Amino acid sequence: MEARTIQLDPDLRIAAHHVSYGIEMLVHTGFYLAGIYSSSMVAPDGNDKRMALESFLLHFRTLRAFLCPSLQEYKTDDIIASDFLKEDQARDLGNSTALSLDQDPIDKMLAHLSYRRAPHEWNVPKMLELMLGELEVFFAMLPPDTREWFPSAKWLAESKSAA
């Protein structure tokens, strides 16, 4: 395993902004798919549903790679969770067993066209709750001054509860 450059706080703060965006979009698209944002609680359908689902799965996959770099190939300039603990080795900080469920169908759907790309039932609320739970565990590992760079614990708990 190749040693990673330990990032300085200004760079980590910028990286945290990108991670936070991914978290916010995962929650937003998950809620949109569930119809939470509409007054009549109607979930989208047709191309709107497909668009939101692809966005949800893309952000899920991105956050999965952030928490568990062992689950896919990563580059030296990829942002991974262990960077925020100032570690010089990439390490999984999420539950790779839980987060690898549905890995192949997600990767096939998003990476490229494939003959193995089959219809799949996505349990978006369960996936959202899983990812938010894993992020809560990761955030608990962070020093308080680093933790504040990410979405608040209250917002994360409320989002997880609504999932």
Coordinates of N, CA and C in Angstrom, one line a residue:
M1 N 0.9 -1.2 0.0 CA 0.0 0.0 0.0 C 0.9 1.2 0.0
E2 N 0.6 2.1 -0.9 CA 1.4 3.3 -1.0 C 1.0 4.4 0.0
A3 N 2.1 5.0 0.6 CA 1.8 6.0 1.6 C 1.1 7.2 1.0
R4 N 0.2 7.8 1.7 CA -0.5 9.0 1.3 C 0.1 10.2 1.9
T5 N 0.0 11.3 1.2 CA 0.4 12.6 1.7 C -0.6 13.1 2.8
I6 N -0.1 13.4 3.9 CA -0.9 14.0 5.0 C -1.3 15.4 4.6
Q7 N -2.6 15.6 4.5 CA -3.1 16.9 4.0 C -3.1 18.0 5.1
L8 N -2.9 19.2 4.7 CA -3.0 20.3 5.7 C -4.4 20.7 5.9
D9 N -4.7 21.3 7.0 CA -6.1 21.7 7.4 C -6.8 22.5 6.3
P10 N -6.1 23.5 5.7 CA -6.9 24.3 4.7 C -7.3 23.4 3.5
D11 N -6.5 22.4 3.1 CA -6.9 21.5 2.0 C -8.0 20.5 2.5
L12 N -7.9 20.1 3.8 CA -9.0 19.2 4.3 C -10.3 19.9 4.4
R13 N -10.2 21.2 4.8 CA -11.5 22.0 4.9 C -12.2 22.1 3.6
I14 N -11.4 22.3 2.5 CA -12.0 22.3 1.1 C -12.5 21.0 0.8
A15 N -11.8 19.9 1.1 CA -12.2 18.5 0.8 C -13.5 18.3 1.6
A16 N -13.6 18.7 2.8 CA -14.8 18.5 3.6 C -16.0 19.2 3.0
H17 N -15.8 20.3 2.3 CA -16.9 20.9 1.6 C -17.4 20.0 0.5
H18 N -16.5 19.4 -0.3 CA -16.9 18.5 -1.3 C -17.7 17.2 -0.8
V19 N -17.2 16.7 0.3 CA -17.8 15.6 1.0 C -19.2 16.0 1.5
S20 N -19.3 17.1 2.1 CA -20.6 17.6 2.6 C -21.6 17.8 1.4
Y21 N -21.1 18.3 0.3 CA -22.0 18.4 -0.9 C -22.6 17.0 -1.2
G22 N -21.7 16.0 -1.3 CA -22.1 14.7 -1.6 C -23.2 14.1 -0.6
I23 N -23.0 14.4 0.7 CA -23.9 14.0 1.7 C -25.3 14.7 1.5
E24 N -25.2 16.0 1.3 CA -26.4 16.8 1.1 C -27.2 16.4 -0.1
M25 N -26.5 16.1 -1.2 CA -27.2 15.6 -2.4 C -27.8 14.2 -2.2
L26 N -27.1 13.3 -1.5 CA -27.6 12.0 -1.2 C -28.9 12.1 -0.5
V27 N -28.9 12.9 0.6 CA -30.1 13.1 1.3 C -31.2 13.8 0.5
H28 N -30.9 14.8 -0.3 CA -31.9 15.5 -1.1 C -32.5 14.5 -2.1
T29 N -31.7 13.8 -2.8 CA -32.3 12.9 -3.8 C -33.0 11.7 -3.2
G30 N -32.5 11.3 -2.1 CA -33.2 10.2 -1.3 C -34.6 10.6 -0.9
F31 N -34.7 11.9 -0.4 CA -36.0 12.4 0.0 C -36.9 12.7 -1.2
Y32 N -36.3 13.2 -2.3 CA -37.0 13.5 -3.5 C -37.7 12.2 -4.0
L33 N -36.9 11.1 -4.0 CA -37.4 9.8 -4.5 C -38.5 9.3 -3.6
A34 N -38.5 9.6 -2.4 CA -39.5 9.2 -1.4 C -40.8 10.1 -1.5
G35 N -40.7 11.2 -2.2 CA -41.8 12.1 -2.3 C -41.9 13.1 -1.1
I36 N -40.8 13.1 -0.3 CA -40.9 13.9 1.0 C -41.0 15.4 0.6
Y37 N -40.4 15.8 -0.5 CA -40.4 17.3 -0.8 C -41.7 17.8 -1.5
S38 N -42.6 16.9 -1.8 CA -43.9 17.3 -2.4 C -45.0 17.4 -1.4
S39 N -45.9 18.4 -1.6 CA -46.9 18.6 -0.5 C -47.8 17.4 -0.4
S40 N -48.0 16.6 -1.5 CA -48.9 15.4 -1.4 C -48.1 14.1 -1.2
M41 N -46.8 14.2 -0.9 CA -45.9 13.0 -0.7 C -46.0 12.1 -1.9
V42 N -45.9 12.7 -3.1 CA -45.9 11.9 -4.3 C -44.5 11.7 -4.8
A43 N -44.1 10.5 -5.0 CA -42.7 10.2 -5.5 C -42.7 10.5 -7.0
P44 N -41.5 10.9 -7.5 CA -41.4 11.2 -8.9 C -41.5 9.9 -9.7
D45 N -41.8 10.0 -11.0 CA -41.9 8.8 -11.9 C -41.2 9.1 -13.2
G46 N -41.1 8.1 -14.0 CA -40.5 8.3 -15.4 C -39.1 8.8 -15.3
N47 N -38.8 9.7 -16.2 CA -37.4 10.2 -16.3 C -37.0 11.0 -15.0
D48 N -37.9 11.6 -14.4 CA -37.6 12.3 -13.1 C -37.1 11.3 -12.1
K49 N -37.8 10.2 -12.0 CA -37.4 9.2 -11.0 C -36.0 8.6 -11.4
R50 N -35.8 8.3 -12.7 CA -34.5 7.8 -13.1 C -33.4 8.8 -12.9
M51 N -33.6 10.0 -13.2 CA -32.6 11.1 -12.9 C -32.2 11.1 -11.5
A52 N -33.2 11.2 -10.6 CA -33.0 11.3 -9.2 C -32.3 10.0 -8.7
L53 N -32.7 8.8 -9.2 CA -32.1 7.6 -8.7 C -30.6 7.5 -9.1
E54 N -30.3 7.9 -10.3 CA -28.9 7.9 -10.8 C -28.1 8.9 -9.9
S55 N -28.6 10.0 -9.6 CA -27.9 11.0 -8.7 C -27.7 10.4 -7.3
F56 N -28.8 9.8 -6.8 CA -28.7 9.1 -5.5 C -27.6 8.1 -5.5
L57 N -27.6 7.2 -6.5 CA -26.6 6.1 -6.5 C -25.2 6.6 -6.7
L58 N -25.1 7.7 -7.5 CA -23.8 8.3 -7.7 C -23.2 8.8 -6.4
H59 N -24.0 9.5 -5.7 CA -23.5 10.1 -4.4 C -23.3 9.0 -3.4
F60 N -24.1 7.9 -3.4 CA -23.9 6.8 -2.5 C -22.6 6.1 -2.8
R61 N -22.3 5.9 -4.1 CA -21.1 5.3 -4.5 C -19.9 6.1 -4.2
T62 N -20.0 7.4 -4.3 CA -18.9 8.3 -4.0 C -18.6 8.3 -2.5
L63 N -19.6 8.3 -1.7 CA -19.4 8.3 -0.2 C -19.0 6.9 0.2
R64 N -19.4 5.9 -0.4 CA -18.9 4.5 -0.1 C -17.4 4.5 -0.4
A65 N -16.9 5.0 -1.5 CA -15.5 5.0 -1.8 C -14.7 5.9 -0.8
F66 N -15.3 7.0 -0.3 CA -14.7 7.9 0.7 C -14.5 7.1 2.0
L67 N -15.6 6.4 2.4 CA -15.5 5.7 3.7 C -14.7 4.4 3.6
C68 N -14.8 3.7 2.5 CA -14.1 2.4 2.3 C -13.3 2.4 1.0
P69 N -12.2 2.9 1.0 CA -11.4 2.9 -0.2 C -11.0 1.6 -0.7
S70 N -11.0 0.5 0.1 CA -10.7 -0.8 -0.3 C -11.7 -1.4 -1.3
L71 N -12.9 -0.8 -1.3 CA -13.9 -1.3 -2.2 C -13.8 -1.0 -3.7
Q72 N -12.9 -0.1 -4.0 CA -12.7 0.2 -5.4 C -11.3 0.8 -5.5
E73 N -10.8 0.9 -6.7 CA -9.5 1.5 -7.0 C -9.6 3.0 -6.7
Y74 N -8.5 3.5 -6.0 CA -8.5 4.9 -5.7 C -7.1 5.4 -6.1
K75 N -7.1 6.7 -6.4 CA -5.9 7.4 -6.8 C -5.4 8.2 -5.6
T76 N -4.1 8.7 -5.7 CA -3.5 9.4 -4.6 C -4.2 10.7 -4.3
D77 N -4.9 11.3 -5.3 CA -5.5 12.6 -5.1 C -7.0 12.4 -4.7
D78 N -7.5 11.2 -4.5 CA -8.8 11.0 -4.1 C -9.0 11.4 -2.6
I79 N -10.1 11.9 -2.3 CA -10.4 12.3 -0.9 C -11.0 11.1 -0.2
I80 N -10.3 10.6 0.9 CA -10.8 9.5 1.6 C -10.9 9.9 3.1
A81 N -11.7 9.1 3.8 CA -12.1 9.5 5.2 C -10.8 9.5 6.1
S82 N -9.9 8.5 5.9 CA -8.8 8.5 6.8 C -7.8 9.7 6.7
D83 N -8.0 10.4 5.6 CA -7.2 11.6 5.5 C -7.5 12.6 6.6
F84 N -8.8 12.6 7.0 CA -9.2 13.5 8.1 C -8.7 13.1 9.5
L85 N -8.1 11.9 9.6 CA -7.5 11.5 10.8 C -6.0 11.7 10.7
K86 N -5.5 12.3 9.7 CA -4.1 12.6 9.4 C -3.3 11.3 9.3
E87 N -3.9 10.3 8.7 CA -3.2 9.0 8.5 C -2.5 9.0 7.2
D88 N -1.3 8.3 7.1 CA -0.6 8.3 5.9 C -0.9 7.0 5.1
Q89 N -1.8 6.2 5.6 CA -2.2 5.0 4.9 C -3.7 5.0 4.7
A90 N -4.2 4.6 3.5 CA -5.6 4.6 3.3 C -6.2 3.4 4.1
R91 N -7.3 3.7 4.8 CA -7.9 2.7 5.6 C -9.4 2.9 5.6
D92 N -10.1 1.7 5.6 CA -11.6 1.8 5.7 C -12.0 2.3 7.0
L93 N -12.9 3.3 7.1 CA -13.5 3.8 8.3 C -15.0 3.5 8.4
G94 N -15.5 2.9 7.3 CA -16.9 2.5 7.3 C -16.9 1.0 7.3
N95 N -18.1 0.4 7.4 CA -18.3 -1.0 7.5 C -18.4 -1.5 6.0
S96 N -17.2 -2.0 5.6 CA -17.1 -2.4 4.1 C -18.1 -3.5 3.8
T97 N -18.4 -4.4 4.7 CA -19.3 -5.5 4.4 C -20.7 -4.9 4.1
A98 N -21.2 -4.0 5.0 CA -22.5 -3.4 4.8 C -22.6 -2.6 3.6
L99 N -21.5 -1.7 3.4 CA -21.5 -0.8 2.3 C -21.3 -1.5 0.9
S100 N -20.8 -2.7 0.9 CA -20.5 -3.4 -0.4 C -21.8 -4.1 -0.9
L101 N -22.8 -4.2 -0.1 CA -24.1 -4.7 -0.6 C -24.5 -3.9 -1.8
D102 N -24.9 -4.5 -2.8 CA -25.4 -3.9 -4.1 C -24.2 -3.2 -4.8
Q103 N -23.0 -3.4 -4.4 CA -21.9 -2.8 -5.1 C -21.8 -3.0 -6.6
D104 N -21.9 -4.3 -7.0 CA -21.8 -4.6 -8.4 C -22.9 -4.0 -9.2
P105 N -24.2 -4.1 -8.8 CA -25.2 -3.4 -9.6 C -25.1 -1.9 -9.7
I106 N -24.6 -1.3 -8.6 CA -24.4 0.2 -8.6 C -23.3 0.5 -9.5
D107 N -22.2 -0.2 -9.4 CA -21.1 0.1 -10.3 C -21.4 -0.2 -11.8
K108 N -22.1 -1.2 -12.0 CA -22.5 -1.5 -13.4 C -23.4 -0.5 -14.0
M109 N -24.3 0.0 -13.2 CA -25.3 1.0 -13.6 C -24.6 2.3 -13.9
L110 N -23.6 2.7 -13.1 CA -23.1 4.0 -13.2 C -21.8 4.1 -14.1
A111 N -21.0 3.0 -14.1 CA -19.7 3.1 -14.7 C -19.7 3.1 -16.2
H112 N -20.5 2.2 -16.8 CA -20.5 2.0 -18.2 C -21.7 1.1 -18.6
L113 N -21.9 1.1 -19.9 CA -23.0 0.2 -20.4 C -22.4 -1.2 -20.3
S114 N -23.3 -2.2 -19.9 CA -22.8 -3.5 -19.7 C -24.0 -4.5 -20.0
Y115 N -23.7 -5.7 -20.5 CA -24.7 -6.7 -20.7 C -25.2 -7.2 -19.4
R116 N -24.4 -7.0 -18.4 CA -24.8 -7.5 -17.0 C -25.6 -6.4 -16.3
R117 N -25.9 -5.4 -16.9 CA -26.7 -4.3 -16.3 C -28.2 -4.7 -16.3
A118 N -28.6 -5.3 -15.2 CA -30.0 -5.8 -15.1 C -30.9 -4.9 -14.3
P119 N -32.2 -5.0 -14.5 CA -33.0 -4.2 -13.6 C -32.8 -4.6 -12.1
H120 N -32.9 -3.6 -11.3 CA -32.6 -3.9 -9.9 C -33.5 -3.0 -9.0
E121 N -34.0 -3.6 -7.9 CA -34.8 -2.9 -7.0 C -33.9 -2.2 -6.0
W122 N -34.0 -0.9 -5.9 CA -33.1 -0.2 -5.0 C -34.0 0.2 -3.7
N123 N -33.5 -0.1 -2.6 CA -34.2 0.2 -1.3 C -33.5 1.5 -0.9
V124 N -34.0 2.6 -1.5 CA -33.3 3.9 -1.2 C -33.4 4.3 0.3
P125 N -34.5 4.2 1.0 CA -34.5 4.6 2.4 C -33.5 3.8 3.2
K126 N -33.4 2.5 3.0 CA -32.5 1.6 3.7 C -31.0 2.1 3.4
M127 N -30.8 2.3 2.1 CA -29.4 2.7 1.7 C -29.1 4.1 2.3
L128 N -30.0 5.0 2.3 CA -29.8 6.3 2.9 C -29.5 6.2 4.4
E129 N -30.3 5.4 5.1 CA -30.1 5.2 6.5 C -28.8 4.6 6.8
L130 N -28.4 3.6 6.0 CA -27.1 2.9 6.2 C -26.0 3.9 6.0
M131 N -26.0 4.7 4.9 CA -24.9 5.6 4.7 C -24.8 6.7 5.8
L132 N -25.9 7.2 6.2 CA -25.9 8.3 7.2 C -25.4 7.7 8.5
G133 N -25.8 6.4 8.8 CA -25.3 5.8 10.0 C -23.7 5.6 10.0
E134 N -23.2 5.2 8.9 CA -21.8 5.1 8.7 C -21.1 6.4 8.8
L135 N -21.7 7.5 8.3 CA -21.1 8.8 8.4 C -21.1 9.3 9.8
E136 N -22.2 9.0 10.6 CA -22.2 9.3 12.0 C -21.0 8.7 12.7
V137 N -20.7 7.4 12.4 CA -19.6 6.7 13.1 C -18.3 7.4 12.7
F138 N -18.1 7.8 11.4 CA -16.9 8.5 11.0 C -16.8 9.8 11.7
F139 N -17.9 10.6 11.7 CA -17.8 11.9 12.3 C -17.4 11.9 13.8
A140 N -17.9 10.8 14.5 CA -17.5 10.6 15.9 C -16.0 10.4 16.1
M141 N -15.3 10.0 15.1 CA -13.9 9.8 15.2 C -13.1 11.1 15.1
L142 N -13.7 12.1 14.6 CA -13.0 13.4 14.3 C -12.9 14.3 15.5
P143 N -11.7 15.0 15.5 CA -11.6 16.0 16.5 C -12.7 17.1 16.3
P144 N -13.2 17.7 17.4 CA -14.3 18.7 17.3 C -14.0 19.8 16.3
D145 N -12.8 20.3 16.2 CA -12.6 21.4 15.2 C -12.7 20.9 13.8
T146 N -12.4 19.7 13.5 CA -12.6 19.1 12.2 C -14.0 18.7 11.9
R147 N -14.7 18.2 12.9 CA -16.1 17.8 12.8 C -17.0 18.9 12.3
E148 N -16.7 20.1 12.8 CA -17.5 21.3 12.4 C -17.5 21.6 10.9
W149 N -16.6 21.0 10.2 CA -16.5 21.3 8.7 C -17.6 20.6 8.0
F150 N -18.3 19.6 8.6 CA -19.3 18.8 8.0 C -20.7 19.1 8.4
P151 N -21.7 18.6 7.8 CA -23.1 18.8 8.2 C -23.2 18.5 9.7
S152 N -24.1 19.3 10.4 CA -24.2 19.1 11.8 C -24.8 17.8 12.2
A153 N -24.5 17.3 13.4 CA -25.0 16.1 14.0 C -26.5 16.1 14.0
K154 N -27.1 17.2 14.4 CA -28.5 17.4 14.5 C -29.1 17.1 13.1
W155 N -28.6 17.8 12.1 CA -29.1 17.7 10.7 C -29.0 16.2 10.2
L156 N -27.9 15.6 10.5 CA -27.6 14.2 10.1 C -28.6 13.3 10.8
A157 N -28.8 13.5 12.1 CA -29.8 12.6 12.8 C -31.2 12.8 12.3
E158 N -31.6 14.0 12.1 CA -32.9 14.3 11.5 C -33.1 13.7 10.2
S159 N -32.1 13.8 9.3 CA -32.2 13.2 8.0 C -32.2 11.7 8.1
K160 N -31.5 11.1 9.0 CA -31.5 9.6 9.1 C -32.8 9.2 9.6
S161 N -33.4 9.9 10.6 CA -34.7 9.6 11.1 C -35.8 9.7 10.1
A162 N -35.7 10.7 9.2 CA -36.7 10.9 8.2 C -36.6 9.8 7.1
A163 N -35.4 9.2 6.9 CA -35.2 8.2 5.9 C -36.1 7.0 6.2

